[in-house]
Every structure is written in structure tokens, then in C-alpha cells.
Amino acid sequence: MAMMDLVPPDWTHCGHGADPATDPVGCRGVYVSGRTACLAHLTDEDRVTYLTGLAPGASVNHLGTTFDGPLLRDLLEALRDPATRQPRFGSAWFDGATFIGDARFDHVTFAEDAYFNRATFTGDARFGGATFTGDAWFDEARFAGAWSGATFYSAARFGGATFHGDAWFSGARFASLSQFGPFVCVREVGLSDAVFDAPVTMEIAAGAVRCARTRWASTATLRLRYAAVDLRDAVLSAPVAVTAYRVPFTLRPGQTVDESAVVASVPDASVQIDSVSGVDAAHLVLTDTSLIGCQFTGAFHLDELRLEGNNTFASPPKRWRWTRRRVLAEEHHWRALPPENPNPPRGWTPSPHVPGPAVVPGPNQLASVYRALRKASEDAKNEPDAADFYYGEMEMRRHDSGRSLGERGVLWLYWLLSGYGLRALRALSWLVFVMTLTVLGLMLWGLPADPHPPVEPITGTLGGGKKVALFTGTPIIGGVAPGPWSEKISTHRLDRAVRVAVNSVAFRSAGQGLTRPGTYIEMGSRLAEPILLVLVILAVRGRVKR
């Protein structure tokens, strides 16, 4: 027996079934007014008398009472309004109550405050279509089954509540809710089609949070743990921040929310965003979330999306041919389709939701998404991450069959030489390769055997009768390279060839006499090598610029 079971409640309780040895407290239900037992343990006659004395809108106090299905139906029937045919409570006190089986409060109106603190729902808690005009308190309540949504016109408190099934607030309206949670849901919190009229802070530890078509009319902060979040078609009229909360939520000073129920099924506390399709991203802030499987296509104003902290994206397969970078999930889905990649297990992940290429975004759409994310990163002064999105944009343009062959050819060459000006090692490798070819070409065919051939001296006589001889020479352009390999491959010729190649990078003349093939080799190197050098510089700058 838990220690709490040995402590009597604060109200005068029924005590039915108490046993000094095993259960000294017994039934915890509060006395029905004027009786000496709770509603569950009244005699049949007294129960009928009490229920017939109730009227629609009456206040009830059933703290700690245990309700099974028939007893709850009898209570609701006694409060049914003949005009609306729906039950209507005044103040409702159900703190510490236990509801056996499904608790059906569908379409019930709570005209004043409703208290379900520390209540236990062993089945589904059904509040579909219910209306809470006053405050609704569910602090530290326990839900073994599913919860279905309602309308809250005042505060709704779920601090410390635990839902062992689903918690459905779909279609619910929260008129003045400012704090939603913290609470734990083992499975899924459904907020689809819900409406939040006032600024709200939400703290939820759950396996999933579904916010499809959810409307936030004011600012909202979603502090989440463990959850997979679907924001598809959500309406954001003001800034909404989704944050992966790093530590367990605090219920009160010194007491954290017990997350053991959700940890058993979802051990990783990270938060992943499944979709922002249809969302106006100008009002969306994502902090420390996983975007590995996120669908971005269909979102508006992605160039104004704010990515704070450490948001992770998918990566290409770990193979030598794929450059490491941030990749959209949609690119994975597209590349996994035939004929681009007829064998998905090679590393590109196919879409888990769609059957074929007709509904998978193509390169043209993905290029727009990459371009918008690049701009968002550039506006945030995050140039290194923007470089990854630029690479993805160029990749999609290169693969877009709707573009001209000429444009795709230029992009292919740009990719091959330098990874779109972003891969310094690739551009540097090409520069070294071209310089090596230049050196070899000059040694084999470009440098003449003797750039300064001997000429006849010019002689003369100075004043005083002194004779002098002047030797002049001009490099022979178009001279002949030596024939034997022993003459072509030498340290002296290597030195001369290296000077020509290095000086060509800076568009300077090497000052060497060259053969006709050597002249063309030098011209080619003077064109190619500076371009490759510029690509190296651009690639380094793209990775270190802040």
C-alpha cells in the first residue's frame, strides 16, 4: 500500500471498507450533505432522494468519490437541462475522485469552476463538446485512457497531469488560457483544430503533439519534450516558438514532473518536427529541434523562418560520392525514387507517407525551399549553414529537367570543379592537378632545348684602339624541344616549368622562352589556374564567413 493511502483526506470522508490492518482510511468520498456516506455508498433510497433534489446548474461536491458508469450517468441525468437536453453543473468539485471505466462528460456545461485535481480516470476521459465557463483544474490528475477535447472560456489547469493513453483536445477552444501544463502524455496529445485566443505557454512531455490546423490568435511558446510535432496547416497570427526543453518541467519549487511513463516508450527527450507545410513561417521560431524528417514544401515565407540554437537536418548517405551537408527530408524522398536511385537501401530514405513520384516534390520545388532557407540563414548572419542550403539549391537546379541543357551543363561543370564554389579541397585538388599537367607538358613539349642559343658576337673598337665584343641573344619562340627523354626530364627543366606554372596563376609572364606547344600550354594555364584559385578562395570564405 502506498504511503499516501494511509493519510486521510482533508474533508470528512466516508470511510466505507476501512480495515485497521490493511486500509485504515477506507473510502475517501466526501459526505453527501446531510448524510454520513459518500454518493457511492448511500443507500438506494438516500441516493434517489439526493439526485431528485438536484436541478440543472446545481453545484455538486463529490471529493474523493468513486464513480462507475451507472453512477455517473445518474448524476448527469439529474442535472440535464430540459431546454438543451444537456447536463449543466454550477460549481463542480471532483478533486481526488476516481472514475471507473470511461468517464463520459460529452457536451456537459460547467457554468462555474470545475475541479478535477488529482482525479483518476481508469478509462477514457470523454469531454467532447463540453464547455467550461469557469476555471477548469486538472492538476496532477491521472488518465489511463484517452482524453477528448472541450471548450474552455476561462483558465484550464493540467499541471502535473499524466495521460497514459491519448489526450485529445481536437476542436477545443481556450479563450483565456495562459498556462497549458506541464503534463505528461504517454501517447499523443491532439490539438488539431484547437483555438488559443490568448497568449499561452505550453509545457508538454509526450510521444507526439498534433497541431494540424491549430489556430494561435496570439503569441505562444511550446516547450516540449520527447514529442514528434505536426504543425501542418497551423494558423499563426502572432509569433509561435517551438522549443525542445532540455530538463524536466518543474511543477512547483523542488518538484519536477514525473516523466517515467513516457520515458518507457520514448527514451529520447529530443523534439522532432514532422511538418510545417501550410504554415506561415514568418511567425515561427524553432529552437534545438530535429528537422531530419520535416516536410517544408508548402510552407509560406520560409525565408523569414527563424532557426535558433542547434536544429539538426538530415544528411546524405555516408558514401564517398556524397558531400556532407544539411539535406531536406524531401530531397531524400526524391532521390529514393526511380530512376534517380532505384535502390533506396543505398542510403536515400523513401517517403513513408506517399506512394509514388506524382506527389513527391521535384527538384524545381526543392530548389525554392533551399533558396528560402538559405536566405533565412543569411539574414540571421549564419553564413556557414546558408552555404549548405545554397549547395542544395544548386544541386536541385542541376537535376531539374525543366532547365536548358546549357544551364545544366554549366552547373555540372561548376559542381565538378569546386562543388558550386563551396568545396575548397575539390577546387584545390583541381588546381594542383592542372598545375601538375602544366609542368609535365612544359617539360615534355613546352621548353626548348636551349632558350638562349649562341649567336655571333658583334665586335668594335673603342676610343684608344681598344677592341670589344658584344654577345646578344633572343629566346627562340617556337623552338624545338629536346628529343631524348634524358634531355626532357631533368631538374633544370623541372625548375623552369614550375616557374612558368606558378607565375601563370597570377597572370604574369614567366619570362621563359617556349616552343609553340609551350605557348599554348602557358595560355591555357593562365586562363584555368587563376579561376581555380578564385574558387578555392570563395570556398574557404563560404565556410568561415560570419
XYZ file of C-alpha atoms in Angstrom:
546
model
C 0.000 0.000 0.000
C 1.375 3.436 -0.933
C 2.119 5.813 1.925
C -0.422 8.307 0.560
C -3.206 5.711 1.038
C -2.589 5.757 4.780
C -3.165 9.514 5.030
C -6.827 10.564 5.369
C -8.090 13.366 3.100
C -8.728 16.921 4.281
C -12.507 16.533 4.141
C -14.900 14.452 6.224
C -14.810 11.189 4.348
C -16.996 8.121 4.075
C -14.542 5.535 5.434
C -16.533 2.654 3.926
C -14.500 -0.569 3.849
C -11.850 0.656 6.278
C -9.745 -2.047 7.917
C -7.287 -1.245 10.739
C -4.792 -3.755 9.401
C -4.870 -3.146 5.659
C -6.755 0.097 4.921
C -7.313 2.349 7.912
C -8.742 5.166 5.742
C -11.275 3.301 3.610
C -13.403 5.171 1.109
C -12.250 8.744 0.663
C -15.515 10.088 -0.712
C -16.832 13.209 0.982
C -20.132 13.003 2.858
C -23.169 13.936 0.841
C -24.702 16.980 2.559
C -26.892 15.876 5.440
C -25.765 12.198 5.174
C -22.992 10.112 6.662
C -21.737 8.450 3.475
C -20.471 9.427 0.038
C -22.673 9.254 -3.047
C -21.277 5.842 -3.970
C -22.155 4.315 -0.577
C -25.510 5.892 0.147
C -28.462 3.583 0.427
C -30.527 3.341 -2.735
C -33.300 5.366 -1.143
C -30.991 8.145 0.054
C -29.228 8.263 -3.337
C -32.528 8.653 -5.190
C -33.625 11.351 -2.759
C -30.372 13.265 -3.265
C -30.383 13.003 -7.058
C -34.020 14.019 -7.445
C -33.282 17.073 -5.359
C -30.708 18.339 -7.894
C -31.582 20.730 -10.698
C -29.694 21.874 -13.815
C -26.952 24.309 -12.810
C -26.675 22.957 -9.252
C -23.280 22.890 -7.582
C -22.012 19.473 -6.517
C -19.288 18.350 -4.150
C -18.041 14.784 -4.622
C -14.435 14.978 -3.477
C -12.700 11.597 -3.424
C -15.815 9.747 -4.570
C -15.580 6.658 -6.750
C -17.858 6.746 -9.807
C -18.640 3.809 -12.012
C -20.500 4.238 -15.292
C -24.075 3.920 -13.951
C -23.483 6.254 -11.005
C -22.011 8.962 -13.219
C -24.887 8.624 -15.680
C -27.396 9.018 -12.845
C -25.661 12.189 -11.658
C -25.569 13.694 -15.149
C -29.196 12.780 -15.772
C -30.226 14.616 -12.594
C -28.503 17.765 -13.926
C -29.842 17.555 -17.502
C -31.401 20.810 -18.711
C -34.815 20.143 -20.338
C -34.288 23.033 -22.772
C -30.917 21.914 -24.157
C -31.105 18.226 -23.203
C -27.530 18.573 -21.924
C -26.286 18.296 -18.309
C -25.282 21.565 -16.666
C -23.201 21.967 -13.497
C -22.712 25.002 -11.326
C -19.515 24.570 -9.310
C -18.209 21.001 -9.617
C -15.837 19.544 -7.037
C -14.306 16.224 -8.088
C -10.834 16.562 -6.536
C -9.389 13.132 -5.772
C -12.363 11.344 -7.379
C -11.923 8.037 -9.191
C -13.815 7.290 -12.418
C -14.042 3.565 -13.176
C -14.211 2.806 -16.883
C -14.984 5.582 -19.364
C -15.957 8.928 -17.843
C -18.455 10.443 -20.286
C -18.820 14.198 -19.824
C -19.614 14.801 -23.505
C -21.486 18.078 -24.135
C -21.675 18.826 -20.428
C -21.661 22.512 -19.427
C -19.672 23.598 -16.378
C -21.181 27.024 -15.695
C -18.760 27.775 -12.849
C -15.372 26.434 -11.763
C -14.691 22.712 -12.183
C -12.107 20.925 -10.046
C -10.648 17.541 -11.011
C -7.288 17.900 -9.221
C -5.637 14.530 -8.509
C -8.637 12.744 -10.010
C -8.047 9.305 -11.533
C -9.616 8.217 -14.833
C -9.160 4.471 -15.339
C -10.729 4.534 -18.815
C -11.210 7.251 -21.418
C -11.957 10.748 -20.158
C -14.551 11.966 -22.645
C -15.202 15.696 -22.552
C -16.024 16.053 -26.257
C -18.127 19.147 -26.799
C -18.029 20.033 -23.094
C -17.991 23.726 -22.149
C -16.042 25.133 -19.211
C -17.293 28.649 -18.495
C -15.270 28.980 -15.316
C -11.801 27.675 -14.452
C -11.037 24.003 -15.100
C -8.461 22.435 -12.798
C -6.889 19.058 -13.605
C -3.637 19.420 -11.651
C -1.921 16.064 -11.065
C -4.858 14.147 -12.490
C -4.187 10.673 -13.864
C -5.642 9.461 -17.164
C -5.258 5.782 -18.046
C -7.201 6.065 -21.309
C -7.780 8.829 -23.817
C -8.902 12.385 -23.204
C -11.176 14.156 -25.758
C -11.362 17.940 -26.185
C -13.760 20.648 -24.865
C -14.233 24.410 -24.804
C -12.602 26.413 -22.012
C -13.740 30.009 -21.570
C -11.579 30.585 -18.529
C -8.389 29.021 -17.155
C -7.666 25.325 -17.655
C -5.021 23.786 -15.436
C -3.393 20.434 -16.149
C -0.231 20.879 -14.070
C 1.334 17.511 -13.262
C -1.402 15.504 -15.001
C -0.428 12.180 -16.581
C -2.247 10.700 -19.593
C -1.406 7.033 -20.098
C -3.337 6.997 -23.363
C -4.101 9.817 -25.795
C -5.082 13.331 -24.763
C -7.442 14.733 -27.386
C -8.170 18.442 -27.302
C -9.085 18.472 -31.002
C -11.511 21.264 -31.763
C -11.249 22.658 -28.227
C -11.315 26.414 -27.705
C -9.225 28.081 -24.997
C -10.484 31.622 -24.566
C -8.187 32.887 -21.808
C -5.759 30.053 -21.128
C -2.293 31.349 -20.243
C -0.604 28.162 -18.954
C -1.184 24.748 -20.518
C 0.633 22.094 -18.491
C 3.116 20.927 -17.566
C 1.732 17.446 -18.071
C 2.820 14.054 -19.403
C 1.138 12.017 -22.136
C 2.483 8.593 -22.997
C 0.970 8.570 -26.464
C -0.411 11.531 -28.413
C -1.655 14.982 -27.497
C -4.184 16.033 -30.127
C -4.513 19.783 -30.572
C -5.694 19.693 -34.178
C -8.341 22.318 -34.948
C -7.992 23.730 -31.430
C -8.119 27.517 -30.937
C -5.999 29.516 -28.478
C -7.298 33.063 -28.180
C -4.878 34.382 -25.558
C -1.079 34.306 -25.161
C -0.181 30.862 -23.840
C 2.795 28.891 -22.582
C 2.521 25.151 -23.189
C 4.703 22.584 -21.408
C 4.158 19.026 -22.615
C 6.162 15.816 -22.380
C 4.528 13.441 -24.849
C 5.208 10.901 -27.552
C 3.533 13.125 -30.154
C 1.837 16.517 -30.379
C -0.522 17.015 -33.323
C -1.264 20.646 -34.180
C -2.784 20.288 -37.646
C -4.921 23.376 -38.358
C -4.439 24.599 -34.786
C -5.011 28.334 -34.533
C -2.973 30.614 -32.297
C -4.601 34.045 -32.306
C -1.873 35.422 -30.058
C 1.701 34.603 -29.110
C 2.509 31.092 -27.919
C 5.517 29.263 -26.513
C 5.548 25.467 -26.874
C 8.108 23.902 -24.556
C 8.166 20.251 -25.447
C 9.999 17.046 -24.588
C 10.098 13.692 -26.424
C 7.481 14.789 -28.936
C 7.093 14.399 -32.680
C 5.289 17.607 -33.690
C 2.975 18.039 -36.663
C 2.273 21.699 -37.467
C 0.640 21.045 -40.817
C -1.661 23.942 -41.860
C -1.475 25.561 -38.424
C -2.586 29.214 -38.367
C -0.085 31.525 -36.680
C -1.398 35.063 -36.249
C 1.469 36.021 -33.944
C 4.938 34.630 -33.140
C 4.884 30.981 -32.049
C 8.052 29.414 -30.642
C 8.594 25.642 -30.530
C 11.445 24.743 -28.191
C 12.971 21.432 -27.185
C 13.145 21.806 -23.408
C 16.388 20.397 -22.052
C 15.355 19.488 -18.481
C 12.197 18.048 -16.908
C 9.440 20.539 -16.215
C 9.012 21.970 -12.734
C 5.598 21.565 -11.117
C 6.474 23.624 -8.060
C 9.780 24.647 -6.422
C 11.735 21.494 -5.715
C 9.321 19.163 -7.530
C 9.682 18.111 -11.156
C 7.081 16.400 -13.288
C 7.372 12.608 -13.249
C 8.185 11.548 -16.843
C 8.754 7.862 -16.155
C 5.588 6.856 -18.015
C 6.670 8.433 -21.298
C 10.372 7.575 -20.925
C 9.493 3.881 -21.025
C 8.207 4.214 -24.605
C 10.151 7.223 -25.902
C 13.583 7.304 -24.221
C 14.943 10.199 -26.315
C 13.802 13.586 -24.996
C 14.607 15.405 -28.250
C 11.802 17.072 -30.211
C 11.337 16.413 -33.914
C 9.228 18.488 -36.283
C 7.315 16.335 -38.767
C 5.805 19.053 -40.955
C 5.423 22.816 -41.332
C 3.573 22.519 -44.640
C 0.879 25.162 -44.997
C 2.303 27.268 -42.155
C 3.166 30.965 -42.437
C 6.754 30.549 -41.276
C 7.204 34.309 -40.799
C 5.759 33.810 -37.291
C 7.529 30.536 -36.481
C 10.628 30.092 -34.307
C 12.231 26.644 -33.937
C 14.837 26.100 -31.228
C 17.004 22.988 -30.732
C 14.657 20.764 -32.725
C 15.268 17.858 -35.078
C 14.276 18.647 -38.669
C 15.584 15.370 -40.074
C 12.138 14.247 -41.252
C 10.441 17.633 -41.551
C 8.334 18.465 -44.608
C 8.968 22.077 -45.660
C 7.301 22.209 -49.067
C 4.019 24.054 -48.961
C 5.057 26.474 -46.203
C 4.825 30.235 -46.749
C 7.535 32.837 -46.122
C 10.188 30.227 -45.365
C 12.786 32.925 -45.936
C 11.578 34.505 -42.670
C 11.718 31.294 -40.600
C 13.873 31.683 -37.501
C 16.096 28.746 -36.586
C 17.644 29.222 -33.149
C 20.052 27.049 -31.222
C 21.044 23.664 -32.639
C 18.491 22.497 -35.192
C 19.561 19.292 -36.932
C 18.832 18.325 -40.537
C 19.172 15.068 -42.425
C 22.486 14.115 -44.067
C 23.383 12.372 -47.327
C 24.337 8.694 -47.262
C 27.763 8.015 -45.806
C 29.408 7.189 -49.104
C 32.404 8.735 -50.796
C 30.390 10.236 -53.646
C 28.059 12.276 -51.448
C 29.213 15.565 -49.947
C 28.474 16.078 -46.259
C 25.848 18.809 -45.852
C 22.398 19.585 -44.460
C 19.748 17.877 -46.577
C 15.973 18.235 -46.608
C 13.865 15.142 -45.991
C 12.112 15.830 -49.302
C 15.416 15.508 -51.164
C 15.847 12.097 -49.581
C 12.363 11.138 -50.774
C 13.014 12.384 -54.308
C 16.403 10.704 -54.683
C 14.963 7.418 -53.439
C 12.547 7.323 -56.386
C 13.428 5.511 -59.648
C 15.223 6.231 -61.855
C 17.293 8.607 -59.728
C 18.000 5.882 -57.204
C 16.332 2.535 -57.971
C 17.784 1.004 -54.833
C 16.637 3.026 -51.755
C 18.640 0.945 -49.216
C 21.770 2.575 -50.649
C 21.142 5.399 -48.231
C 18.440 7.732 -49.532
C 15.286 7.362 -47.441
C 11.976 6.976 -49.304
C 8.908 8.881 -48.164
C 6.911 6.986 -45.524
C 3.646 8.686 -46.472
C 3.314 8.832 -50.260
C 3.010 6.043 -52.847
C 4.889 7.413 -55.843
C 6.663 10.222 -57.697
C 3.488 12.109 -58.589
C 3.211 13.559 -55.085
C 6.894 13.737 -54.126
C 8.261 17.282 -54.537
C 10.622 17.530 -57.501
C 13.877 19.464 -57.988
C 12.121 22.684 -59.026
C 10.100 22.840 -55.782
C 13.035 21.783 -53.638
C 15.268 24.459 -55.170
C 12.762 27.095 -53.988
C 12.728 25.633 -50.466
C 16.527 25.542 -50.293
C 16.688 29.117 -51.587
C 14.263 30.340 -48.911
C 16.144 28.562 -46.120
C 19.412 29.970 -47.447
C 18.038 33.494 -47.242
C 16.728 32.878 -43.730
C 20.207 31.770 -42.628
C 21.897 34.684 -44.387
C 19.561 37.166 -42.719
C 20.496 35.602 -39.381
C 24.197 36.084 -40.288
C 24.675 32.321 -40.326
C 26.761 32.069 -43.494
C 28.174 28.536 -42.966
C 24.696 26.976 -42.703
C 23.489 29.136 -45.579
C 26.258 27.565 -47.673
C 24.715 24.099 -47.211
C 21.324 25.340 -48.365
C 22.954 27.053 -51.354
C 24.609 23.737 -52.252
C 21.230 22.001 -52.072
C 19.633 24.697 -54.229
C 22.307 24.308 -56.908
C 22.009 20.512 -56.787
C 18.290 20.724 -57.439
C 18.797 23.196 -60.292
C 21.392 20.879 -61.820
C 18.947 17.960 -61.708
C 15.912 19.959 -62.872
C 14.977 18.541 -66.280
C 12.893 21.645 -66.960
C 16.009 23.767 -67.334
C 18.022 24.105 -70.536
C 20.858 21.704 -71.287
C 23.273 24.637 -71.461
C 22.396 25.831 -67.959
C 22.573 22.326 -66.544
C 25.910 21.782 -68.285
C 27.392 24.926 -66.723
C 26.076 23.856 -63.307
C 27.532 20.383 -63.791
C 30.950 21.890 -64.562
C 30.646 24.249 -61.576
C 29.825 21.269 -59.356
C 32.663 19.151 -60.766
C 35.357 21.794 -60.320
C 34.510 23.218 -56.912
C 31.211 21.907 -55.530
C 29.477 25.169 -56.537
C 32.277 27.240 -55.064
C 31.845 25.623 -51.642
C 34.296 22.704 -51.627
C 37.791 24.114 -51.178
C 39.513 20.730 -51.242
C 37.927 19.839 -54.566
C 38.944 23.141 -56.169
C 42.428 22.902 -54.677
C 42.807 19.362 -55.986
C 41.890 20.534 -59.482
C 44.348 23.439 -59.182
C 47.172 21.106 -58.191
C 46.160 18.688 -60.963
C 46.142 21.417 -63.630
C 49.470 22.809 -62.411
C 50.957 19.314 -62.490
C 49.756 18.786 -66.061
C 51.169 22.203 -66.976
C 54.571 21.342 -65.514
C 54.665 17.966 -67.264
C 53.528 19.462 -70.559
C 56.162 22.154 -70.419
C 58.917 19.699 -69.552
C 57.940 17.330 -72.366
C 56.950 19.740 -75.141
C 56.948 23.351 -73.986
C 60.528 24.251 -73.120
C 63.074 24.383 -75.930
C 66.364 22.588 -75.558
C 68.200 25.906 -75.166
C 66.172 29.085 -74.750
C 69.241 31.259 -75.405
C 71.076 29.770 -78.433
C 74.585 31.114 -79.136
C 74.924 33.918 -81.680
C 77.874 35.520 -83.444
C 79.499 38.330 -81.429
C 79.338 41.940 -82.546
C 82.810 43.460 -82.417
C 84.014 47.053 -82.483
C 86.776 49.397 -81.485
C 86.504 51.963 -78.716
C 88.419 55.175 -78.471
C 92.059 54.475 -77.821
C 92.020 51.476 -80.148
C 90.609 49.062 -77.611
C 88.552 46.231 -79.202
C 85.354 44.903 -77.629
C 82.918 42.041 -78.428
C 79.174 42.105 -77.553
C 77.155 38.881 -77.388
C 73.365 39.189 -77.701
C 70.635 36.571 -77.788
C 66.833 36.370 -78.088
C 64.752 33.439 -76.848
C 63.588 31.358 -79.742
C 59.803 31.286 -79.620
C 58.641 28.152 -81.306
C 61.939 26.388 -80.734
C 62.206 22.624 -80.692
C 62.010 20.570 -77.530
C 64.809 18.061 -76.970
C 64.287 14.583 -78.307
C 65.618 12.010 -75.826
C 63.777 11.511 -72.506
C 67.029 12.100 -70.675
C 67.020 15.653 -72.014
C 63.300 16.260 -71.354
C 63.226 15.067 -67.736
C 65.761 16.959 -65.682
C 65.960 19.057 -62.544
C 66.844 22.133 -64.564
C 63.812 21.788 -66.841
C 61.569 20.991 -63.848
C 62.604 24.251 -62.190
C 61.883 26.216 -65.344
C 58.486 24.523 -65.832
C 57.418 25.123 -62.215
C 58.205 28.829 -62.527
C 56.058 29.073 -65.627
C 53.142 27.255 -63.962
C 53.269 29.230 -60.717
C 53.550 32.585 -62.458
C 50.600 31.692 -64.677
C 48.297 31.632 -61.655
C 48.822 35.365 -61.171
C 48.593 36.180 -64.891
C 52.261 37.121 -65.059
C 54.710 36.146 -67.739
C 57.231 33.581 -66.683
C 59.999 35.162 -68.728
C 60.805 31.832 -70.337
C 61.321 31.063 -73.976
C 58.761 28.471 -75.051
C 58.085 26.275 -78.007
C 54.850 26.760 -79.925
C 53.085 23.964 -77.933
C 54.519 25.518 -74.783
C 52.999 28.875 -75.669
C 49.531 27.314 -75.879
C 50.099 25.325 -72.680
C 51.006 28.543 -70.867
C 47.980 30.343 -72.312
C 45.694 27.574 -71.082
C 47.213 27.564 -67.619
C 46.992 31.360 -67.382
C 43.246 31.011 -68.019
C 42.427 27.927 -65.885
C 44.677 28.239 -62.858
C 43.558 31.712 -61.668
C 39.917 30.629 -61.983
C 40.568 27.581 -59.836
C 42.473 29.699 -57.325
C 39.497 32.063 -57.039
C 37.188 29.073 -56.488
C 39.436 27.871 -53.661
C 39.274 31.301 -52.010
C 35.497 31.507 -52.418
C 35.025 28.040 -50.933
C 37.103 28.882 -47.868
C 35.292 32.181 -47.421
C 31.894 30.486 -47.658
C 32.775 28.246 -44.699
C 34.418 30.786 -42.389
C 32.394 33.949 -43.041
C 30.258 35.127 -40.154
